Structure formats: structure tokens, C-alpha cells
mmCIF file with all atom_site columns, C-alpha atoms in Angstrom:
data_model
loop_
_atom_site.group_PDB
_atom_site.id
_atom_site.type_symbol
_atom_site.label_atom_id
_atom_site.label_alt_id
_atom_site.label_comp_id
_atom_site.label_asym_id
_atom_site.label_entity_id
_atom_site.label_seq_id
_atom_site.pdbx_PDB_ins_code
_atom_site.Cartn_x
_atom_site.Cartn_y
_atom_site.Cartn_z
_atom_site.occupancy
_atom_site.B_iso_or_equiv
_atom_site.pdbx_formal_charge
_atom_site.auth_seq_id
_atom_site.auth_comp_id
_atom_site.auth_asym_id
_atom_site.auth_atom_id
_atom_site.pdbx_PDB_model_num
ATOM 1   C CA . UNK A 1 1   ? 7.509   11.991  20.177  1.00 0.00 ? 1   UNK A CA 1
ATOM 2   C CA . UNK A 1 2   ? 6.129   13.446  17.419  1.00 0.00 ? 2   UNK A CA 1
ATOM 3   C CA . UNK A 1 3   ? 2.329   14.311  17.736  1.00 0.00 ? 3   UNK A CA 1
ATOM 4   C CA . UNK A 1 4   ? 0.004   13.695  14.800  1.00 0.00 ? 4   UNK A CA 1
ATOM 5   C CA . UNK A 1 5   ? -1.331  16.899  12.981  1.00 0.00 ? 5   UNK A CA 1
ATOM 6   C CA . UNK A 1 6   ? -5.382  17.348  12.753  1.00 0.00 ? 6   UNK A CA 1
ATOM 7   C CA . UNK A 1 7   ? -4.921  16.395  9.160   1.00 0.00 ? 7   UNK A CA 1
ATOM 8   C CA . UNK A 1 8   ? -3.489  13.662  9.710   1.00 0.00 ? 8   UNK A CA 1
ATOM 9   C CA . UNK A 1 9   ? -5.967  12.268  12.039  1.00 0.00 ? 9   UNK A CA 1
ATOM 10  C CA . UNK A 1 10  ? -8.628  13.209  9.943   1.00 0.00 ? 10  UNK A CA 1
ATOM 11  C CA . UNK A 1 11  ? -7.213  11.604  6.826   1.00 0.00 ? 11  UNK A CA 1
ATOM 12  C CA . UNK A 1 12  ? -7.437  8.576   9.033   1.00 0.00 ? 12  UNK A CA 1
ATOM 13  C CA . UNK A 1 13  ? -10.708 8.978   10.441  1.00 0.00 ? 13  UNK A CA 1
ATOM 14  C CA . UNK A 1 14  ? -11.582 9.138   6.433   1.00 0.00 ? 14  UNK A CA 1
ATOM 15  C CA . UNK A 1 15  ? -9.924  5.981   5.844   1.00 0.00 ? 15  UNK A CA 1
ATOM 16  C CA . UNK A 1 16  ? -11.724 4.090   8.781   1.00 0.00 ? 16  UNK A CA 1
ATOM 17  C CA . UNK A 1 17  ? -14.954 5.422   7.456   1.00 0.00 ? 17  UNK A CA 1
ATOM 18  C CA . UNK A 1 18  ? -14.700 4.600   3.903   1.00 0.00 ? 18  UNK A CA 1
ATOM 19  C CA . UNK A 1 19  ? -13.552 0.961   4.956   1.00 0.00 ? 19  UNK A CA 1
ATOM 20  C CA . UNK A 1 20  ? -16.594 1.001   6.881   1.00 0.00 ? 20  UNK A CA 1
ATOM 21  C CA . UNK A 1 21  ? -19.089 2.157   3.457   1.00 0.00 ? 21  UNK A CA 1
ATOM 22  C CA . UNK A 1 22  ? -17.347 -0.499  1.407   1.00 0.00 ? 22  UNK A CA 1
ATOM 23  C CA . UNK A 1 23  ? -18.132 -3.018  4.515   1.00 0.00 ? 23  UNK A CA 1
ATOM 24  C CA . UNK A 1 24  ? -22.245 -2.265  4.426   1.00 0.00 ? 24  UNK A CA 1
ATOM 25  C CA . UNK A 1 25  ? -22.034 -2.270  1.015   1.00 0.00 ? 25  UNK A CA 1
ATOM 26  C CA . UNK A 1 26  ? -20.422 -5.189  0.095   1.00 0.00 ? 26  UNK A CA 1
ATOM 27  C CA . UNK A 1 27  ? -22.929 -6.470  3.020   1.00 0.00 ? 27  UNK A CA 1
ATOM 28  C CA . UNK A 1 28  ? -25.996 -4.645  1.724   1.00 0.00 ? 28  UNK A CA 1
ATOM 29  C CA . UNK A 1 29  ? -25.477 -6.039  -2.426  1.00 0.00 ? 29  UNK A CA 1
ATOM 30  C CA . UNK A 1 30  ? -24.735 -9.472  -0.557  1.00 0.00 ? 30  UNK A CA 1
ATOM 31  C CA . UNK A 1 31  ? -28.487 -8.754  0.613   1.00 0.00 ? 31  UNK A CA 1
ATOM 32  C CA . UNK A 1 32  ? -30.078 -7.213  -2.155  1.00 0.00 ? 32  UNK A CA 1
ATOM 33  C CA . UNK A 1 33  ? -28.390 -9.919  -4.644  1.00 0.00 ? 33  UNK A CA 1
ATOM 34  C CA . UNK A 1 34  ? -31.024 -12.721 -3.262  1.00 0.00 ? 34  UNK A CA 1
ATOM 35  C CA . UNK A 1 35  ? -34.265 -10.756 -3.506  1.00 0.00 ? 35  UNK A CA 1
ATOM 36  C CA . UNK A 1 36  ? -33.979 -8.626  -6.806  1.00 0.00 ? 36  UNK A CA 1
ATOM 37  C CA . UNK A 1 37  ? -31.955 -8.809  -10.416 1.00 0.00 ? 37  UNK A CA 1
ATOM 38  C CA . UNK A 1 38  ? -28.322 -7.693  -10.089 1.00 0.00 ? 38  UNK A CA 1
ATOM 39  C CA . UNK A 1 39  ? -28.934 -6.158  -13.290 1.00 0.00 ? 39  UNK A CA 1
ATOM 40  C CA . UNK A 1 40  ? -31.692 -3.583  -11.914 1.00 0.00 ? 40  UNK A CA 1
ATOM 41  C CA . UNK A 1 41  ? -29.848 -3.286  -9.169  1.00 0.00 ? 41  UNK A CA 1
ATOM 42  C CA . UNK A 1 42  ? -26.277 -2.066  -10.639 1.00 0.00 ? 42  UNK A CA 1
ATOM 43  C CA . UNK A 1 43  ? -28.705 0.097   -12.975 1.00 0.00 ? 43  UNK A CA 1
ATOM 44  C CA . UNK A 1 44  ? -30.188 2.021   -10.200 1.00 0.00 ? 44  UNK A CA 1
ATOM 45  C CA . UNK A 1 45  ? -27.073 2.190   -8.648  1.00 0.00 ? 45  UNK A CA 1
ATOM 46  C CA . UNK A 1 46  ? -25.287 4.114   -11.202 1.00 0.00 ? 46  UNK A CA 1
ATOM 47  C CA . UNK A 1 47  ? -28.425 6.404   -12.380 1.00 0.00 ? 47  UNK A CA 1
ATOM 48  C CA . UNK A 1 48  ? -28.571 7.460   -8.390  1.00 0.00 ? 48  UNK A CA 1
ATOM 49  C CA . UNK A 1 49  ? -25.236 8.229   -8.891  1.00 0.00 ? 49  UNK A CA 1
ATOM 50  C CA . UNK A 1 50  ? -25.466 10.030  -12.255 1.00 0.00 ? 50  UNK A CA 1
ATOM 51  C CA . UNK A 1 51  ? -29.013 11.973  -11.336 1.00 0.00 ? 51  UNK A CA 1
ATOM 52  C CA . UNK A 1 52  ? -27.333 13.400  -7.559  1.00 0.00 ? 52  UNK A CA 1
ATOM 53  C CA . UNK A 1 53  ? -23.857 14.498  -9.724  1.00 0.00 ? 53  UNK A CA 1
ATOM 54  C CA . UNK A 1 54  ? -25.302 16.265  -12.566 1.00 0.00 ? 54  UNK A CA 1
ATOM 55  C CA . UNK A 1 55  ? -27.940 18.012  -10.501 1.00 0.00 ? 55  UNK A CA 1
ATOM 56  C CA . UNK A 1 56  ? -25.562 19.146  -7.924  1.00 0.00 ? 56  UNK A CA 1
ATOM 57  C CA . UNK A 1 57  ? -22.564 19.898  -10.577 1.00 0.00 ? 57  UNK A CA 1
ATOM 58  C CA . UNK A 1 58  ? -24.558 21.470  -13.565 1.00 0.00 ? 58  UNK A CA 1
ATOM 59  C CA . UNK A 1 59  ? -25.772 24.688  -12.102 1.00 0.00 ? 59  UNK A CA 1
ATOM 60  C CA . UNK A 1 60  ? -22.204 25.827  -11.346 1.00 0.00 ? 60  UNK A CA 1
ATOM 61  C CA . UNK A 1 61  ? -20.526 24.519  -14.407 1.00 0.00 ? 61  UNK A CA 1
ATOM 62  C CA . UNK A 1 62  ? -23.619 24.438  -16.943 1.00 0.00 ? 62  UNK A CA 1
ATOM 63  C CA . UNK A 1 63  ? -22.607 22.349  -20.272 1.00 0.00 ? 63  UNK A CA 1
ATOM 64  C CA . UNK A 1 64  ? -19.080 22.388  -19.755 1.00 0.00 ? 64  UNK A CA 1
ATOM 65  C CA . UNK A 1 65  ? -19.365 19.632  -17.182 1.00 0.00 ? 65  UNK A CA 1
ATOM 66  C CA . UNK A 1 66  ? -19.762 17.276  -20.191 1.00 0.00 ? 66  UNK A CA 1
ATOM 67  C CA . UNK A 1 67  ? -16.838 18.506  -22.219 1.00 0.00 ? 67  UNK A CA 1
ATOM 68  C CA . UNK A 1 68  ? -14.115 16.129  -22.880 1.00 0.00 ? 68  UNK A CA 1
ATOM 69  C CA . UNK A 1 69  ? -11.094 15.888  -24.352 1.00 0.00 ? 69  UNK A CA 1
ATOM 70  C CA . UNK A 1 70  ? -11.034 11.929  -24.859 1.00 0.00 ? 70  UNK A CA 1
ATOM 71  C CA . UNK A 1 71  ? -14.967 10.749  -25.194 1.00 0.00 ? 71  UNK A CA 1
ATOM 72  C CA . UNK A 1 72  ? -13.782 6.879   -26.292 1.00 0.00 ? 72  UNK A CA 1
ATOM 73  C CA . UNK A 1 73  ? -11.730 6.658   -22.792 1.00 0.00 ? 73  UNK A CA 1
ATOM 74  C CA . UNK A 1 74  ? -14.743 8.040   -21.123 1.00 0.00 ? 74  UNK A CA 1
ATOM 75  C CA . UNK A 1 75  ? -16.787 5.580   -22.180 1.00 0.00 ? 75  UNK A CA 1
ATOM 76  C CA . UNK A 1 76  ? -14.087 3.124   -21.333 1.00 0.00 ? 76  UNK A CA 1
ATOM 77  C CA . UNK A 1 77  ? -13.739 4.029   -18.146 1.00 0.00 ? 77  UNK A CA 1
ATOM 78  C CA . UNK A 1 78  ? -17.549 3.301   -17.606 1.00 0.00 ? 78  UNK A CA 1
ATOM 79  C CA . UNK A 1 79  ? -17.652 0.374   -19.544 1.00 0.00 ? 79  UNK A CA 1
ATOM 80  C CA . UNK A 1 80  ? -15.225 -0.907  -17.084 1.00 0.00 ? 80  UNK A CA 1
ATOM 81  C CA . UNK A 1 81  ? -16.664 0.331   -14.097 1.00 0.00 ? 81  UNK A CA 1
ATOM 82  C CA . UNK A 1 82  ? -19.807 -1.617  -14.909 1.00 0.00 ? 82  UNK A CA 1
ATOM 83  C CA . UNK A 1 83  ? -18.069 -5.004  -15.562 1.00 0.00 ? 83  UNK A CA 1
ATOM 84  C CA . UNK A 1 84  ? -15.864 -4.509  -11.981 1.00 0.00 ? 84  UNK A CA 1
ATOM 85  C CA . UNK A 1 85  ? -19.234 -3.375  -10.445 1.00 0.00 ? 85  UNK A CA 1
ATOM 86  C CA . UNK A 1 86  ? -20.999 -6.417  -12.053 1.00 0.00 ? 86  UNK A CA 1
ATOM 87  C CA . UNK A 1 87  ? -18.175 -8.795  -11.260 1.00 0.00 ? 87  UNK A CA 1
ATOM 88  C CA . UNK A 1 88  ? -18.787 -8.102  -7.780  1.00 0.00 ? 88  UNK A CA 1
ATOM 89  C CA . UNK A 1 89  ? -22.327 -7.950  -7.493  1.00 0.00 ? 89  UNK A CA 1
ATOM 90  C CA . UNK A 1 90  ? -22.283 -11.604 -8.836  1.00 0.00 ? 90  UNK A CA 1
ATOM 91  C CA . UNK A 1 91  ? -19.587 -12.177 -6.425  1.00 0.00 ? 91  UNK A CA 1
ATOM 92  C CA . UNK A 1 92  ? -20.821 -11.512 -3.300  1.00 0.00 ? 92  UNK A CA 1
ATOM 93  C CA . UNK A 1 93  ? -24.100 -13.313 -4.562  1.00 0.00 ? 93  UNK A CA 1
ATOM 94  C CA . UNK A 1 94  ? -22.333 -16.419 -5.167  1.00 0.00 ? 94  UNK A CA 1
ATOM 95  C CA . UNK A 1 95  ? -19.108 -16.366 -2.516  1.00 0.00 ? 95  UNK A CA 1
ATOM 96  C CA . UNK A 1 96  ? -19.076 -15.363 1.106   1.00 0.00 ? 96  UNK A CA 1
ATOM 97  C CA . UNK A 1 97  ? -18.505 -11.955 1.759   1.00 0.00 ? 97  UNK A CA 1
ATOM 98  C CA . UNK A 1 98  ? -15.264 -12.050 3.858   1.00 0.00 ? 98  UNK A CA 1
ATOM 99  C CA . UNK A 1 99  ? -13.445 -14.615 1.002   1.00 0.00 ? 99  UNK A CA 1
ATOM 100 C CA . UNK A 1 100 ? -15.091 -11.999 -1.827  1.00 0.00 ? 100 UNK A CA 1
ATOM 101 C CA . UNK A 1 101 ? -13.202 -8.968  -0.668  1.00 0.00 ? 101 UNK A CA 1
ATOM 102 C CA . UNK A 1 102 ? -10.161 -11.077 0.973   1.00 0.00 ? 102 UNK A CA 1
ATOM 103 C CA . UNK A 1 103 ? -9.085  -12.025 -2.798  1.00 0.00 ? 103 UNK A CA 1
ATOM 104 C CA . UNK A 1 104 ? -10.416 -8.605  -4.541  1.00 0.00 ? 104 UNK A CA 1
ATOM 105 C CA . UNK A 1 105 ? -8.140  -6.607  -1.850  1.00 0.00 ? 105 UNK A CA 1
ATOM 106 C CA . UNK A 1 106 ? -5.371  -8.090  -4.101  1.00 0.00 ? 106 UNK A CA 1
ATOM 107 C CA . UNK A 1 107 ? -6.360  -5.395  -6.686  1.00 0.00 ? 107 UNK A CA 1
ATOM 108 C CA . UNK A 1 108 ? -3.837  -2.525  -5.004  1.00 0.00 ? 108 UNK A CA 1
ATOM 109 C CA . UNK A 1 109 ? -1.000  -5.555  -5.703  1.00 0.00 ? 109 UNK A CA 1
ATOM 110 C CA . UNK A 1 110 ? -1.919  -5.498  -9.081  1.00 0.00 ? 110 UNK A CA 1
ATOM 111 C CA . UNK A 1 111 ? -2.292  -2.019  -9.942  1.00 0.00 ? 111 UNK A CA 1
ATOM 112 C CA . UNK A 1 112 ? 0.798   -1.152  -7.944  1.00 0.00 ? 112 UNK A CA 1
ATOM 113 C CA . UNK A 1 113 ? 2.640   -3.666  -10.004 1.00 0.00 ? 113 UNK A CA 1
ATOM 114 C CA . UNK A 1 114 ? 1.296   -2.694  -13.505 1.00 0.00 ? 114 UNK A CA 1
ATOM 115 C CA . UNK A 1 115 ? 1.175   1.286   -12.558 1.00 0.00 ? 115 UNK A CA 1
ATOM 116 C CA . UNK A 1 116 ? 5.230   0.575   -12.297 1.00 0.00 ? 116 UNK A CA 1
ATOM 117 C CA . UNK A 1 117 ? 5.753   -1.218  -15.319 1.00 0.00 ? 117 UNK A CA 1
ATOM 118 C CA . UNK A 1 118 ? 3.311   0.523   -17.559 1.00 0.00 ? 118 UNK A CA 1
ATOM 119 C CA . UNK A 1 119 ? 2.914   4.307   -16.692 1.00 0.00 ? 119 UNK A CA 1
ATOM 120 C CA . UNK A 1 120 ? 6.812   4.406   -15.329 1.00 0.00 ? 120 UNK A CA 1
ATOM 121 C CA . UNK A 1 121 ? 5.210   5.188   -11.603 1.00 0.00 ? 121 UNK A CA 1
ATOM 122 C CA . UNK A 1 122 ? 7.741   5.219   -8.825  1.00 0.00 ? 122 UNK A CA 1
ATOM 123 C CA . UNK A 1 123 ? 7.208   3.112   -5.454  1.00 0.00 ? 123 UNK A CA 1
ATOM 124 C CA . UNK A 1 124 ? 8.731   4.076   -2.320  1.00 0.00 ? 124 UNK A CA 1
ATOM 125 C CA . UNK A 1 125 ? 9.762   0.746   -0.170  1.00 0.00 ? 125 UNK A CA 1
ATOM 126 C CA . UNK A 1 126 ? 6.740   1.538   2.422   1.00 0.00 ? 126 UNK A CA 1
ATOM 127 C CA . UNK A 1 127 ? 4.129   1.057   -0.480  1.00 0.00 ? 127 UNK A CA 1
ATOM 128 C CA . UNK A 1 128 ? 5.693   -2.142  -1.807  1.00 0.00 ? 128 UNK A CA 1
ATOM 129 C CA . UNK A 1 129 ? 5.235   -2.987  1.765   1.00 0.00 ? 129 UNK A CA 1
ATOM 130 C CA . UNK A 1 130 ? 2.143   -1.982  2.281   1.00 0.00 ? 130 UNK A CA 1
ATOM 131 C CA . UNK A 1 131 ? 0.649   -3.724  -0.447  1.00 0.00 ? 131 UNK A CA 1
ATOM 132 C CA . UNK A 1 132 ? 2.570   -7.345  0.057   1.00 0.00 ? 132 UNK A CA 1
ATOM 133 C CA . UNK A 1 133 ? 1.594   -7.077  3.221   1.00 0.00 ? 133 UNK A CA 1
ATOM 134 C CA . UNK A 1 134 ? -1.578  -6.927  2.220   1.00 0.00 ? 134 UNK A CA 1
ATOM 135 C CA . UNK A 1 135 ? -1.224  -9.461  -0.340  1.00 0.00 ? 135 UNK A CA 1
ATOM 136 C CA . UNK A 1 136 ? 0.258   -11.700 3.102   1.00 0.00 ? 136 UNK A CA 1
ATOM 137 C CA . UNK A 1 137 ? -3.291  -11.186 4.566   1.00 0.00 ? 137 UNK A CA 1
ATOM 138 C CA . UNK A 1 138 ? -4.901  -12.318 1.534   1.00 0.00 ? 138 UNK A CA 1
ATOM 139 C CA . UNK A 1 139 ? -3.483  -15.597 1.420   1.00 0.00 ? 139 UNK A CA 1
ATOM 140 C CA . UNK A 1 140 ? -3.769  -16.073 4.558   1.00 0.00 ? 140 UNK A CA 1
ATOM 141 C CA . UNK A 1 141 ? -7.762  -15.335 4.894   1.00 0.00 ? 141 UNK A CA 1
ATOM 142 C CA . UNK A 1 142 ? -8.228  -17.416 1.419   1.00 0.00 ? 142 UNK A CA 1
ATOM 143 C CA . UNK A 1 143 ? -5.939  -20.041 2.462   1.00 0.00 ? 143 UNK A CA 1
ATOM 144 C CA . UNK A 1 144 ? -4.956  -21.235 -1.544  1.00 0.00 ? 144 UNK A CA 1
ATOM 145 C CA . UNK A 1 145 ? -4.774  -25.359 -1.747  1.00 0.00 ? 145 UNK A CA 1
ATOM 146 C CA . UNK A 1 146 ? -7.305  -25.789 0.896   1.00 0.00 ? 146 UNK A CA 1
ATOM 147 C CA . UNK A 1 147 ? -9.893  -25.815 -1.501  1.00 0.00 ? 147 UNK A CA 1
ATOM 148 C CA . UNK A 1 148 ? -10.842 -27.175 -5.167  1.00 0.00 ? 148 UNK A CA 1
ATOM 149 C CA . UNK A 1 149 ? -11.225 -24.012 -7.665  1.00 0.00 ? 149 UNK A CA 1
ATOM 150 C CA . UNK A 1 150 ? -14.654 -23.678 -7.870  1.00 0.00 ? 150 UNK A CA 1
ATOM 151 C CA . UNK A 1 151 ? -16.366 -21.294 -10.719 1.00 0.00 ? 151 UNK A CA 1
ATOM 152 C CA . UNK A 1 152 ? -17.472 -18.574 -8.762  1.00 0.00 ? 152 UNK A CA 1
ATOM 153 C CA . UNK A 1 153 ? -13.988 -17.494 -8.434  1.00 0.00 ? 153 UNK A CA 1
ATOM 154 C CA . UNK A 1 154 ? -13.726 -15.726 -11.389 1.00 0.00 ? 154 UNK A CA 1
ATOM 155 C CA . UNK A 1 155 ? -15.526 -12.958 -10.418 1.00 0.00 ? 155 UNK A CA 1
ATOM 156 C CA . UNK A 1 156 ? -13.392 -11.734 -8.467  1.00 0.00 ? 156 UNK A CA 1
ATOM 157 C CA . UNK A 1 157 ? -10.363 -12.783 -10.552 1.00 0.00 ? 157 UNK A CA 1
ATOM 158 C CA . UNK A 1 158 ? -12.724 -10.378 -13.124 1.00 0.00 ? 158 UNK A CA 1
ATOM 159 C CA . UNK A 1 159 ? -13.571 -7.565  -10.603 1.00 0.00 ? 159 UNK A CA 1
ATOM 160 C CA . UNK A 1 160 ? -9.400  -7.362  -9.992  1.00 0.00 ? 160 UNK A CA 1
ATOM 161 C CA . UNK A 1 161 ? -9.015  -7.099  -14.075 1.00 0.00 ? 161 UNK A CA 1
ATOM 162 C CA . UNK A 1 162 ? -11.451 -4.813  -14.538 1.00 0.00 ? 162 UNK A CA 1
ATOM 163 C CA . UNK A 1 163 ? -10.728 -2.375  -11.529 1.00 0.00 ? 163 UNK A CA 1
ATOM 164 C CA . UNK A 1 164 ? -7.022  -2.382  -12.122 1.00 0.00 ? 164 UNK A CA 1
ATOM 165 C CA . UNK A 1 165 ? -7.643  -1.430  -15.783 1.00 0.00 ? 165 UNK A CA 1
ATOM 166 C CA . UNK A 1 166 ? -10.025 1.174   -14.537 1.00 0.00 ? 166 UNK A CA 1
ATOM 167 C CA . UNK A 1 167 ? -8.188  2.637   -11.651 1.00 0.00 ? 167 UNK A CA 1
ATOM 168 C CA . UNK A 1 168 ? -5.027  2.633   -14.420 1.00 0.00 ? 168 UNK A CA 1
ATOM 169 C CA . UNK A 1 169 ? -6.593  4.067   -17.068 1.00 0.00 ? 169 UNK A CA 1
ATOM 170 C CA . UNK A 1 170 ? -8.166  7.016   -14.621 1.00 0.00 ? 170 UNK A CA 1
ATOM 171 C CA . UNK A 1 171 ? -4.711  7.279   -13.367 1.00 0.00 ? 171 UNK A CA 1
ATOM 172 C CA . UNK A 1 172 ? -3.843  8.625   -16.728 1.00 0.00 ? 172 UNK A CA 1
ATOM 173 C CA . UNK A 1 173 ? -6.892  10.259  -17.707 1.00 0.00 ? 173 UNK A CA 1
ATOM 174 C CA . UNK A 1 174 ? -6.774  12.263  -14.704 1.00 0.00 ? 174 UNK A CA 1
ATOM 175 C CA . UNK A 1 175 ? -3.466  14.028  -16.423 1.00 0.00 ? 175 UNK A CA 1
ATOM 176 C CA . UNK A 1 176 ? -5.658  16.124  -18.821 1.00 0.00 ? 176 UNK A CA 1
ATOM 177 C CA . UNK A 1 177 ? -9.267  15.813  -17.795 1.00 0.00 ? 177 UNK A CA 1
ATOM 178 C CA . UNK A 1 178 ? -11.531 17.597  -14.841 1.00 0.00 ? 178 UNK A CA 1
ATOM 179 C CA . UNK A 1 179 ? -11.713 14.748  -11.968 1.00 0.00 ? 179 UNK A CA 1
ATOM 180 C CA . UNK A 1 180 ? -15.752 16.311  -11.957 1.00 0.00 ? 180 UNK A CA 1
ATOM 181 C CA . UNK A 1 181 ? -16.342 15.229  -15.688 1.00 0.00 ? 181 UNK A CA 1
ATOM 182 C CA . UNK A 1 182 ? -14.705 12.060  -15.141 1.00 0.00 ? 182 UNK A CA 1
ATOM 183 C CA . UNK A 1 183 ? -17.182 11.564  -12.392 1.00 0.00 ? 183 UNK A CA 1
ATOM 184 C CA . UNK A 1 184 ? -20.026 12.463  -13.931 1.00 0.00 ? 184 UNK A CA 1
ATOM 185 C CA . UNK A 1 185 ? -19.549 10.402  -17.438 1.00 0.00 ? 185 UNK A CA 1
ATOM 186 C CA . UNK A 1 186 ? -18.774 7.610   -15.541 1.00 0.00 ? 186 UNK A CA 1
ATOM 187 C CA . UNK A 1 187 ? -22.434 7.899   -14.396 1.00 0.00 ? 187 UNK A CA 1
ATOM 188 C CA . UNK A 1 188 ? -23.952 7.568   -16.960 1.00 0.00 ? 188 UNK A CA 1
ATOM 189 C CA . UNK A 1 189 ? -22.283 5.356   -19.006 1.00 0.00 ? 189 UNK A CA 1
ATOM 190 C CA . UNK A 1 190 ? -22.178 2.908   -15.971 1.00 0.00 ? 190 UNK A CA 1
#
């Protein structure tokens, strides 16, 4: 038998862990959603986020960290990032957390499916598996026909439009432009 390489188990220690920030955070904005506006809150979010990047990144790359090649996808990108930030927020304030993330974890399905059709990706069998397995799980956890549709479901139904189109459309931007700048503009457009 085969033993795994440190890489390997390192790549999934990584996954483990960022399973685990997604966990406290969904938890933590489940929180934060009943004692403050989700709008403050997904604006200090993303200026954290922009303030720690550009003060980290711009002494080693200076004003060439802003420079793009396609500003009206940048701004796209964090236009969508927003709404599929947004769509959760008001998700996990309105649904419980485990049905929340049981029917966004669909999203993979989704992109995997549009990535093919759209950008000519190529699957190998494992993916597909990988993701309707997942998709399995998801059904299972939200149980579909044991309940009336309620309103609150279309934030996640949102969050999995607006992800998808962002993971897709980074998928493609990340073809010509620095994964940094990307990064960054998403900041502070969010």
C-alpha cells in the first residue's frame, strides 16, 4: 500500500481547516445577523478584507497591484461577490444554519455543470462523482417535499446564482489577470 506524501496530507489538513472557517463563520454571521445590520456588517467585512490586502500587497508591488486588463469584469466580480455574500448573510439570519449550507453546498453541482457546458471544461468521472454525491447528501439533509416552500429559500437559491456566476467568471478571468489584483479589487468593490 501506497503511503500518502506530506503534500498530500497537508492539502488535506487544509481542506479540514477551511471547512472548519466556513463552519464558525457561517455560525458567527448566524450570530452577528440578530444584534447588528447585515448591511454594516458585510461592509466591514469586505473593507477588513480590502485594508489587510492592500497594506500587505502594495509595498512589494506599488501601483501595479491595481492594474487591470478588464476593469468592467472586476467590478463584476465584486458586484457579485456582494450579492452571494448578502444572500447568505440574510440566509443564515432567516434559515437554520445546517439547512442554509446543506442547499448552498449544491453550488459545486452547478458550477461543475455550467463550467462544462459553457467554458468547454473537462470532468474526469471522480469529480462528477464527487459532486452528485454531494448533491445525494443535499437532498438528503433538506429532505425536498417534506416541507411547504417557504420565502426564505431564495437566498440560498440566490447565493448558488450568484457564486456560480462568480466562481465562473473568476475561472476565466484568472486566464489573463494576476490572482493578487483579482483579490484585491474584489475588496473594494465588495
Amino acid at each position: 500500500m501506497k503511503h500518502p506524501s506530506a503534500n498530500t496530507l497537508a492539502g488535506i489538513a487544509y481542506v479540514v481547516l477551511s471547512v472548519a472557517c466556513f463552519a464558525i463563520l457561517d455560525t458567527v454571521t448566524k450570530n452577528v445577523s440578530a444584534s447588528m445590520s447585515l448591511m454594516l456588517a458585510l461592509w466591514f467585512r469586505y473593507l477588513i478584507q480590502a485594508l489587510f490586502s492592500t497594506v500587505f500587497f502594495l509595498p512589494k508591488r506599488g501601483m501595479a497591484l491595481f492594474k487591470t486588463q478588464h476593469p468592467k469584469f472586476q467590478i463584476a466580480r465584486g458586484v457579485l461577490l456582494f450579492g452571494s455574500s448578502m444572500c447568505a448573510f440574510y440566509g443564515l439570519k432567516y434559515l437554520p444554519v445546517g439547512e442554509f449550507t446543506a442547499i448552498a453546498s449544491i453550488t459545486p453541482l452547478v458550477v461543475t455543470l455550467v463550467a462544462t457546458i459553457l467554458l468547454g471544461e473537462k470532468v474526469r468521472k471522480l469529480r462528477w462523482a464527487l459532486v452528485i454525491g454531494a448533491f445525494v447528501g443535499t437532498l438528503i439533509m433538506v429532505r425536498p417535499g417534506t416541507q411547504h416552500f417557504d420565502w426564505v429559500l431564495i437566498f440560498p437559491l440566490m447565493l448558488i446564482l450568484t457564486n456560480g456566476s462568480f466562481h465562473l467568471l473568476t475561472s476565466r478571468m484568472a486566464r489573463t489577470e494576476d490572482p493578487i489584483t483579482m483579490n484585491i479589487l474584489t475588496g473594494w468593490v465588495g
